[in-house]
Amino acid sequence: MSDDRPLFPPRSPDELESPSTGADGMAPRPPDPSSSAPGSTETLSAGQAAPAAFVAPPVPDAGPTPITVNRPEFFVNHADKIINETRKPGILEGSTLSRHRIKQEPIAREGQWAETWQQALDPAGLHPRKHVLIIVAPRSYGSTTLALHLLAEHTGEETDIVKLDADWQTPKVGWLPAEERHAYQVDLKDPEHDRITADFLTMLEEHAGLLEKLGCYLVLNVAKDLWTDHYVSVQSGIHVVHLNEPPLAQSVVEARLRARKAPGLVAYLHSVDKTKASLNRLDAVEAARTADSIMLAWQEHERLTDSSLPMDVPASWSALDAGLAERITSALSDWRDKLDILFGETVSVHGGKDKSLPLEDRCLLLALAVRQSAPMPEVAEAARDLQQIISVDAAGGSGFASTASAAFAGRGLRRRVVDAGAGVGSHDEVVFDQPGYGRAVLTYVWDNYEVMREPLLKWLTSGDGSDTNEHVVDAIAALTLRHGNIGHLVQLGSPTYPVKKELLSALLVQAVQDEHVGRQVWSILYSWASVKERATTVVTTCRQVLSTPDVTTSQARMAMVRLRRAANSGHESAWSEVLKAFAEQAQRPAGVTRLITEVRAWQQSGRSRGAGSAAFLALMSVPGTTTPWLLSDEVPSEVDVKRALQDLLGDIVTAPDAINHLTTWIRQSATDPDTYARVRDGLLPVLRGQKIFKASVSLMQALEHVSVDGDTNAANDFWDRLVDPRVRTVIQLNRDPA
């Protein structure tokens, strides 16, 4: 057996769409190397006597001839390495993180966090106590941050830290990677796919032994509600710690402000009026958002006062800017006391004004909360639209029956805007420069008025294209993903829901990047990819994800799987959109690699048209010199360019695009006779054949005005070489493509 012969056959990319595929498009992985199946490599390496010659049973569909190993001791001693290499295409993937960058990220290690940190380390405090560490913590407590910092500070500098994406249907040890000098971290937070079982822990104990041999570490961050009091023996290779408290919010906020080069804002944080704003009871995620709110408050203060960032700590409390201090206090308030009044029951107040807002003012406040700053007519229209939606729902479709006289008898719009907490400029520009308050208003209404959720979504997703802006998308994302539930997102994606494709795609791009629901959203996109009404939305979303500069390997793979599914769905509109997405990928080296994978899978599957044909058409536009890239030596040998071109030219749908690309190839190479000759001679075998005769003629018609070296006409040159002299008088080239 040659050393590079795989023990298991590589997984076909088309398995991603086989009947055994999961909802998220992930195919079953190869057998678990730590299984107790008879003849498994783990059993052999445990010390059993090996026969004189070990015969590995044939793998289904891999050919009839078994692999005979005449040196069984070599096979046994290297079984772990062989399995590790051959399983690589079918295991969890992730991103390699910079150790230096992790250490630079802020972390507050106090109280129970310090205790948990110490419990996770060996007695000397140098390395993780075991090679498999499980951290059980409630969601949003920041346990992932703790895990990554632990690996960054207590594993060797030569160890790569990899954050894995658990894109499985259920946890399986066989899907966990194990490479020398690697430290892996994976979050298990999806209630549908990440529940830990006793069998998984049993297999994980065996896997811990393999990790120890390779000098690897694995940290699993498990959501507390997914950990049902499992028992793990102290003698096993697994160590379990429980994180029952979030980090101190004050420390988290201060650390993040210093990390963002704004230590001067820490003094303002200390000056906050504790009766108006409190950092108590905030979890790690909320504390991080609080730091962002403080930075946002300062930026707004800078814009309005033209002041500079307090880079250094003020010398005394008297040096604090009173306006900025008040703005930060406002940003840190949860506003619930004020909102309880504004959204309280409207009552008559003797000798004073009732502060509870009437319906129309509540609609106005929500419009301000979403838009922040906008022309007054736009805000007024948005408020009216929301009130109309609410009233129609309340009246069972009969509409809102208020009269103009009743509205005219009330306060004017400017007075209402001011009472709601906004300002009005001299040009009727409404400015609601309280982003923290705006976010609090939206979440308050969402949480306290369940009946308002449906009208809010209808309102936010209505309007013309100008409403598809960052503020609207952020507002929808903040509400629909607020509690880690994707039910409202599924509702927005329903073919019957009147949401614009651009708005839905922008929302989905945010959702797939959310650490709490991202994997669930990817699963939704997989199911939508084959639905005619939503396939183009999936393509648009994946296209935006792939164009993100910091897209991870795992995100790119997920996006490509869904683009493939959309292209193979049989919907022409989806295929055309996938072609555009692939054409963008062809302009980037990483994208070219992904497209080559699609072409290889296409040619192996024998599919007539789909993602592979779109990928090859996109590769025809890869930038190159006068020699087309697909005819250069850079193309992998397993890609059959001739066969692909013949398939495309023989298909009435793909032929026009292929001819356009070929025309471009020939025109670009025509400036150099030698290059032109190489391109021409490479294309002549492709263009011969009865099935593509019509396409060949169309290509020659397109080359009518292309001259080579200012002398030879390319159309005549191809005609003379392709058409038999005996039939040229019978079949003549029509020079007019029309």
JSON list of N, CA and C in Angstrom, two decimals, residues 26 205 249 257 265 337 388 397 560 592 611 663:
[
{"chain": "A", "resi": 26, "resn": "MET", "atom": "N", "xyz": [-25.46, 19.08, 5.86]},
{"chain": "A", "resi": 26, "resn": "MET", "atom": "CA", "xyz": [-24.23, 18.39, 6.23]},
{"chain": "A", "resi": 26, "resn": "MET", "atom": "C", "xyz": [-24.39, 16.89, 6.00]},
{"chain": "A", "resi": 205, "resn": "GLU", "atom": "N", "xyz": [-14.46, 10.24, 26.21]},
{"chain": "A", "resi": 205, "resn": "GLU", "atom": "CA", "xyz": [-13.39, 9.79, 27.10]},
{"chain": "A", "resi": 205, "resn": "GLU", "atom": "C", "xyz": [-12.30, 9.09, 26.30]},
{"chain": "A", "resi": 249, "resn": "ALA", "atom": "N", "xyz": [-19.99, 43.11, 35.57]},
{"chain": "A", "resi": 249, "resn": "ALA", "atom": "CA", "xyz": [-20.31, 43.98, 34.43]},
{"chain": "A", "resi": 249, "resn": "ALA", "atom": "C", "xyz": [-19.46, 45.24, 34.43]},
{"chain": "A", "resi": 257, "resn": "LEU", "atom": "N", "xyz": [-13.58, 49.57, 27.38]},
{"chain": "A", "resi": 257, "resn": "LEU", "atom": "CA", "xyz": [-13.27, 50.98, 27.10]},
{"chain": "A", "resi": 257, "resn": "LEU", "atom": "C", "xyz": [-11.76, 51.18, 26.98]},
{"chain": "A", "resi": 265, "resn": "LEU", "atom": "N", "xyz": [-12.92, 57.58, 29.45]},
{"chain": "A", "resi": 265, "resn": "LEU", "atom": "CA", "xyz": [-14.35, 57.40, 29.66]},
{"chain": "A", "resi": 265, "resn": "LEU", "atom": "C", "xyz": [-14.65, 56.59, 30.91]},
{"chain": "A", "resi": 337, "resn": "ASP", "atom": "N", "xyz": [-38.33, 52.70, 34.04]},
{"chain": "A", "resi": 337, "resn": "ASP", "atom": "CA", "xyz": [-39.20, 53.53, 34.90]},
{"chain": "A", "resi": 337, "resn": "ASP", "atom": "C", "xyz": [-39.93, 54.59, 34.07]},
{"chain": "A", "resi": 388, "resn": "GLN", "atom": "N", "xyz": [-51.96, 53.02, 11.44]},
{"chain": "A", "resi": 388, "resn": "GLN", "atom": "CA", "xyz": [-52.93, 52.42, 10.52]},
{"chain": "A", "resi": 388, "resn": "GLN", "atom": "C", "xyz": [-52.89, 50.90, 10.62]},
{"chain": "A", "resi": 397, "resn": "GLY", "atom": "N", "xyz": [-59.75, 44.59, 10.13]},
{"chain": "A", "resi": 397, "resn": "GLY", "atom": "CA", "xyz": [-59.67, 44.93, 8.72]},
{"chain": "A", "resi": 397, "resn": "GLY", "atom": "C", "xyz": [-60.58, 46.05, 8.30]},
{"chain": "A", "resi": 560, "resn": "MET", "atom": "N", "xyz": [-21.58, 28.20, 0.12]},
{"chain": "A", "resi": 560, "resn": "MET", "atom": "CA", "xyz": [-21.44, 27.49, -1.15]},
{"chain": "A", "resi": 560, "resn": "MET", "atom": "C", "xyz": [-22.39, 26.31, -1.24]},
{"chain": "A", "resi": 592, "resn": "VAL", "atom": "N", "xyz": [-11.94, 31.30, -6.56]},
{"chain": "A", "resi": 592, "resn": "VAL", "atom": "CA", "xyz": [-11.57, 30.40, -7.67]},
{"chain": "A", "resi": 592, "resn": "VAL", "atom": "C", "xyz": [-11.43, 28.97, -7.15]},
{"chain": "A", "resi": 611, "resn": "ALA", "atom": "N", "xyz": [-25.08, 23.86, -10.43]},
{"chain": "A", "resi": 611, "resn": "ALA", "atom": "CA", "xyz": [-24.04, 24.69, -9.83]},
{"chain": "A", "resi": 611, "resn": "ALA", "atom": "C", "xyz": [-22.72, 24.54, -10.56]},
{"chain": "A", "resi": 663, "resn": "THR", "atom": "N", "xyz": [-15.54, 34.26, -27.17]},
{"chain": "A", "resi": 663, "resn": "THR", "atom": "CA", "xyz": [-15.25, 35.42, -28.02]},
{"chain": "A", "resi": 663, "resn": "THR", "atom": "C", "xyz": [-14.27, 36.36, -27.33]}
]
